[in-house]
N, CA, C and O atoms as a DFTB+ gen file, in Angstrom:
216 C
 N C O
     1  1      -0.355      21.827      -4.691
     2  2      -0.857      20.556      -5.161
     3  2       0.202      19.818      -5.965
     4  3       0.224      18.587      -5.962
     5  1       1.063      20.525      -6.640
     6  2       2.081      19.855      -7.460
     7  2       3.071      19.083      -6.587
     8  3       3.597      18.061      -7.028
     9  1       3.336      19.540      -5.368
    10  2       4.248      18.793      -4.501
    11  2       3.630      17.473      -4.063
    12  3       4.343      16.486      -3.883
    13  1       2.309      17.445      -3.889
    14  2       1.635      16.191      -3.548
    15  2       1.751      15.224      -4.716
    16  3       2.060      14.048      -4.522
    17  1       1.507      15.710      -5.922
    18  2       1.606      14.857      -7.109
    19  2       3.019      14.315      -7.253
    20  3       3.199      13.136      -7.557
    21  1       4.007      15.146      -7.044
    22  2       5.393      14.702      -7.155
    23  2       5.728      13.650      -6.109
    24  3       6.513      12.740      -6.375
    25  1       5.141      13.767      -4.924
    26  2       5.407      12.809      -3.862
    27  2       4.710      11.474      -4.117
    28  3       5.202      10.427      -3.696
    29  1       3.568      11.506      -4.803
    30  2       2.791      10.288      -5.012
    31  2       3.031       9.619      -6.357
    32  3       2.809       8.415      -6.484
    33  1       3.469      10.349      -7.345
    34  2       3.617       9.810      -8.691
    35  2       5.084       9.820      -9.083
    36  3       5.771      10.825      -8.904
    37  1       5.558       8.720      -9.608
    38  2       6.951       8.602      -9.992
    39  2       7.033       8.219     -11.457
    40  3       6.741       7.080     -11.819
    41  1       7.429       9.164     -12.304
    42  2       7.503       8.915     -13.745
    43  2       8.647       7.984     -14.133
    44  3       8.677       7.476     -15.254
    45  1       9.581       7.759     -13.226
    46  2      10.729       6.911     -13.576
    47  2      10.411       5.424     -13.506
    48  3      11.242       4.605     -13.898
    49  1       9.227       5.053     -13.016
    50  2       8.833       3.641     -12.943
    51  2       8.103       3.280     -14.226
    52  3       7.116       3.913     -14.601
    53  1       8.611       2.248     -14.890
    54  2       7.998       1.788     -16.130
    55  2       8.037       0.275     -16.200
    56  3       8.348      -0.376     -15.202
    57  1       7.735      -0.297     -17.338
    58  2       7.723      -1.750     -17.479
    59  2       9.056      -2.408     -17.115
    60  3       9.070      -3.530     -16.610
    61  1      10.157      -1.736     -17.362
    62  2      11.473      -2.306     -17.033
    63  2      11.676      -2.433     -15.522
    64  3      12.542      -3.183     -15.070
    65  1      10.888      -1.711     -14.755
    66  2      11.015      -1.764     -13.297
    67  2      10.444      -3.045     -12.705
    68  3      10.595      -3.302     -11.511
    69  1       9.791      -3.847     -13.533
    70  2       9.159      -5.071     -13.048
    71  2       9.923      -6.321     -13.449
    72  3       9.348      -7.405     -13.536
    73  1      11.210      -6.172     -13.691
    74  2      12.068      -7.319     -13.985
    75  2      13.050      -7.489     -12.841
    76  3      13.237      -6.567     -12.048
    77  1      13.677      -8.646     -12.743
    78  2      14.658      -8.894     -11.666
    79  2      15.746      -7.851     -11.731
    80  3      16.110      -7.484     -12.849
    81  1      16.297      -7.341     -10.669
    82  2      15.928      -7.510      -9.268
    83  2      14.829      -6.557      -8.819
    84  3      14.383      -6.633      -7.674
    85  1      14.381      -5.654      -9.703
    86  2      13.338      -4.705      -9.317
    87  2      12.039      -5.412      -8.956
    88  3      11.244      -4.891      -8.175
    89  1      11.819      -6.605      -9.525
    90  2      10.595      -7.347      -9.243
    91  2      10.484      -7.674      -7.754
    92  3       9.392      -7.628      -7.187
    93  1      11.589      -7.996      -7.133
    94  2      11.567      -8.273      -5.691
    95  2      11.162      -7.037      -4.912
    96  3      10.412      -7.126      -3.940
    97  1      11.659      -5.884      -5.337
    98  2      11.299      -4.623      -4.679
    99  2       9.803      -4.369      -4.829
   100  3       9.134      -4.005      -3.862
   101  1       9.278      -4.558      -6.032
   102  2       7.856      -4.326      -6.276
   103  2       7.002      -5.302      -5.470
   104  3       5.946      -4.925      -4.962
   105  1       7.446      -6.548      -5.349
   106  2       6.713      -7.540      -4.560
   107  2       6.693      -7.131      -3.095
   108  3       5.652      -7.214      -2.443
   109  1       7.822      -6.694      -2.575
   110  2       7.884      -6.258      -1.178
   111  2       7.007      -5.032      -0.965
   112  3       6.326      -4.925       0.055
   113  1       7.017      -4.127      -1.901
   114  2       6.200      -2.924      -1.809
   115  2       4.715      -3.281      -1.832
   116  3       3.929      -2.714      -1.072
   117  1       4.329      -4.210      -2.693
   118  2       2.934      -4.630      -2.753
   119  2       2.518      -5.320      -1.462
   120  3       1.406      -5.103      -0.982
   121  1       3.383      -6.142      -0.896
   122  2       3.068      -6.813       0.367
   123  2       2.876      -5.796       1.491
   124  3       2.006      -5.958       2.346
   125  1       3.692      -4.755       1.476
   126  2       3.555      -3.693       2.478
   127  2       2.209      -2.980       2.300
   128  3       1.525      -2.688       3.281
   129  1       1.840      -2.709       1.076
   130  2       0.551      -2.078       0.791
   131  2      -0.597      -2.986       1.235
   132  3      -1.550      -2.524       1.863
   133  1      -0.504      -4.276       0.907
   134  2      -1.540      -5.235       1.268
   135  2      -1.730      -5.295       2.778
   136  3      -2.856      -5.358       3.271
   137  1      -0.627      -5.275       3.499
   138  2      -0.688      -5.302       4.960
   139  2      -1.365      -4.042       5.499
   140  3      -2.177      -4.129       6.421
   141  1      -1.049      -2.893       4.949
   142  2      -1.680      -1.641       5.391
   143  2      -3.180      -1.668       5.137
   144  3      -3.958      -1.229       5.984
   145  1      -3.595      -2.177       3.985
   146  2      -5.020      -2.261       3.676
   147  2      -5.702      -3.230       4.631
   148  3      -6.800      -2.948       5.112
   149  1      -5.077      -4.358       4.911
   150  2      -5.653      -5.335       5.834
   151  2      -5.816      -4.744       7.235
   152  3      -6.846      -4.943       7.879
   153  1      -4.807      -4.025       7.703
   154  2      -4.892      -3.422       9.031
   155  2      -5.977      -2.343       9.070
   156  3      -6.696      -2.233      10.063
   157  1      -6.103      -1.560       8.020
   158  2      -7.149      -0.541       7.967
   159  2      -8.526      -1.193       7.982
   160  3      -9.455      -0.683       8.608
   161  1      -8.655      -2.323       7.290
   162  2      -9.913      -3.050       7.278
   163  2     -10.257      -3.567       8.674
   164  3     -11.415      -3.515       9.088
   165  1      -9.275      -4.055       9.386
   166  2      -9.509      -4.549      10.749
   167  2      -9.917      -3.429      11.693
   168  3     -10.812      -3.601      12.521
   169  1      -9.262      -2.289      11.568
   170  2      -9.614      -1.135      12.405
   171  2     -11.054      -0.726      12.114
   172  3     -11.819      -0.450      13.038
   173  1     -11.424      -0.685      10.845
   174  2     -12.775      -0.323      10.459
   175  2     -13.789      -1.320      11.021
   176  3     -14.855      -0.924      11.492
   177  1     -13.461      -2.597      10.971
   178  2     -14.359      -3.624      11.502
   179  2     -14.538      -3.463      13.009
   180  3     -15.642      -3.630      13.528
   181  1     -13.460      -3.140      13.706
   182  2     -13.568      -2.938      15.156
   183  2     -14.417      -1.718      15.478
   184  3     -15.176      -1.725      16.447
   185  1     -14.294      -0.683      14.678
   186  2     -15.090       0.534      14.926
   187  2     -16.572       0.279      14.708
   188  3     -17.414       0.932      15.325
   189  1     -16.896      -0.660      13.839
   190  2     -18.296      -0.949      13.547
   191  2     -18.924      -1.931      14.520
   192  3     -20.125      -2.189      14.446
   193  1     -18.124      -2.487      15.439
   194  2     -18.656      -3.420      16.428
   195  2     -19.403      -2.639      17.499
   196  3     -18.981      -1.552      17.892
   197  1     -20.514      -3.196      17.969
   198  2     -21.229      -2.509      19.051
   199  2     -20.423      -2.538      20.336
   200  3     -19.729      -3.515      20.620
   201  1     -20.513      -1.478      21.104
   202  2     -19.791      -1.410      22.371
   203  2     -20.598      -2.126      23.442
   204  3     -21.822      -1.999      23.486
   205  1     -19.933      -2.865      24.293
   206  2     -20.670      -3.559      25.360
   207  2     -21.197      -2.553      26.383
   208  3     -20.504      -1.602      26.744
   209  1     -22.411      -2.767      26.838
   210  2     -22.962      -1.861      27.849
   211  2     -22.534      -2.310      29.237
   212  3     -22.499      -3.500      29.550
   213  1     -22.213      -1.331      30.046
   214  2     -21.742      -1.636      31.402
   215  2     -22.839      -1.438      32.408
   216  3     -22.626      -1.647      33.602
């Protein structure tokens, strides 16, 4: 379990990481996350659609 925590949590990121040029990195990272959430939402919506009967 500790390897999962190490892979997901980064203690080196702090308030100083949100200033230029790191701010651009954080913005890009957030946009990537937002896109993944949007795509997951679309997949979920498609799965909940009724299938057409043939």
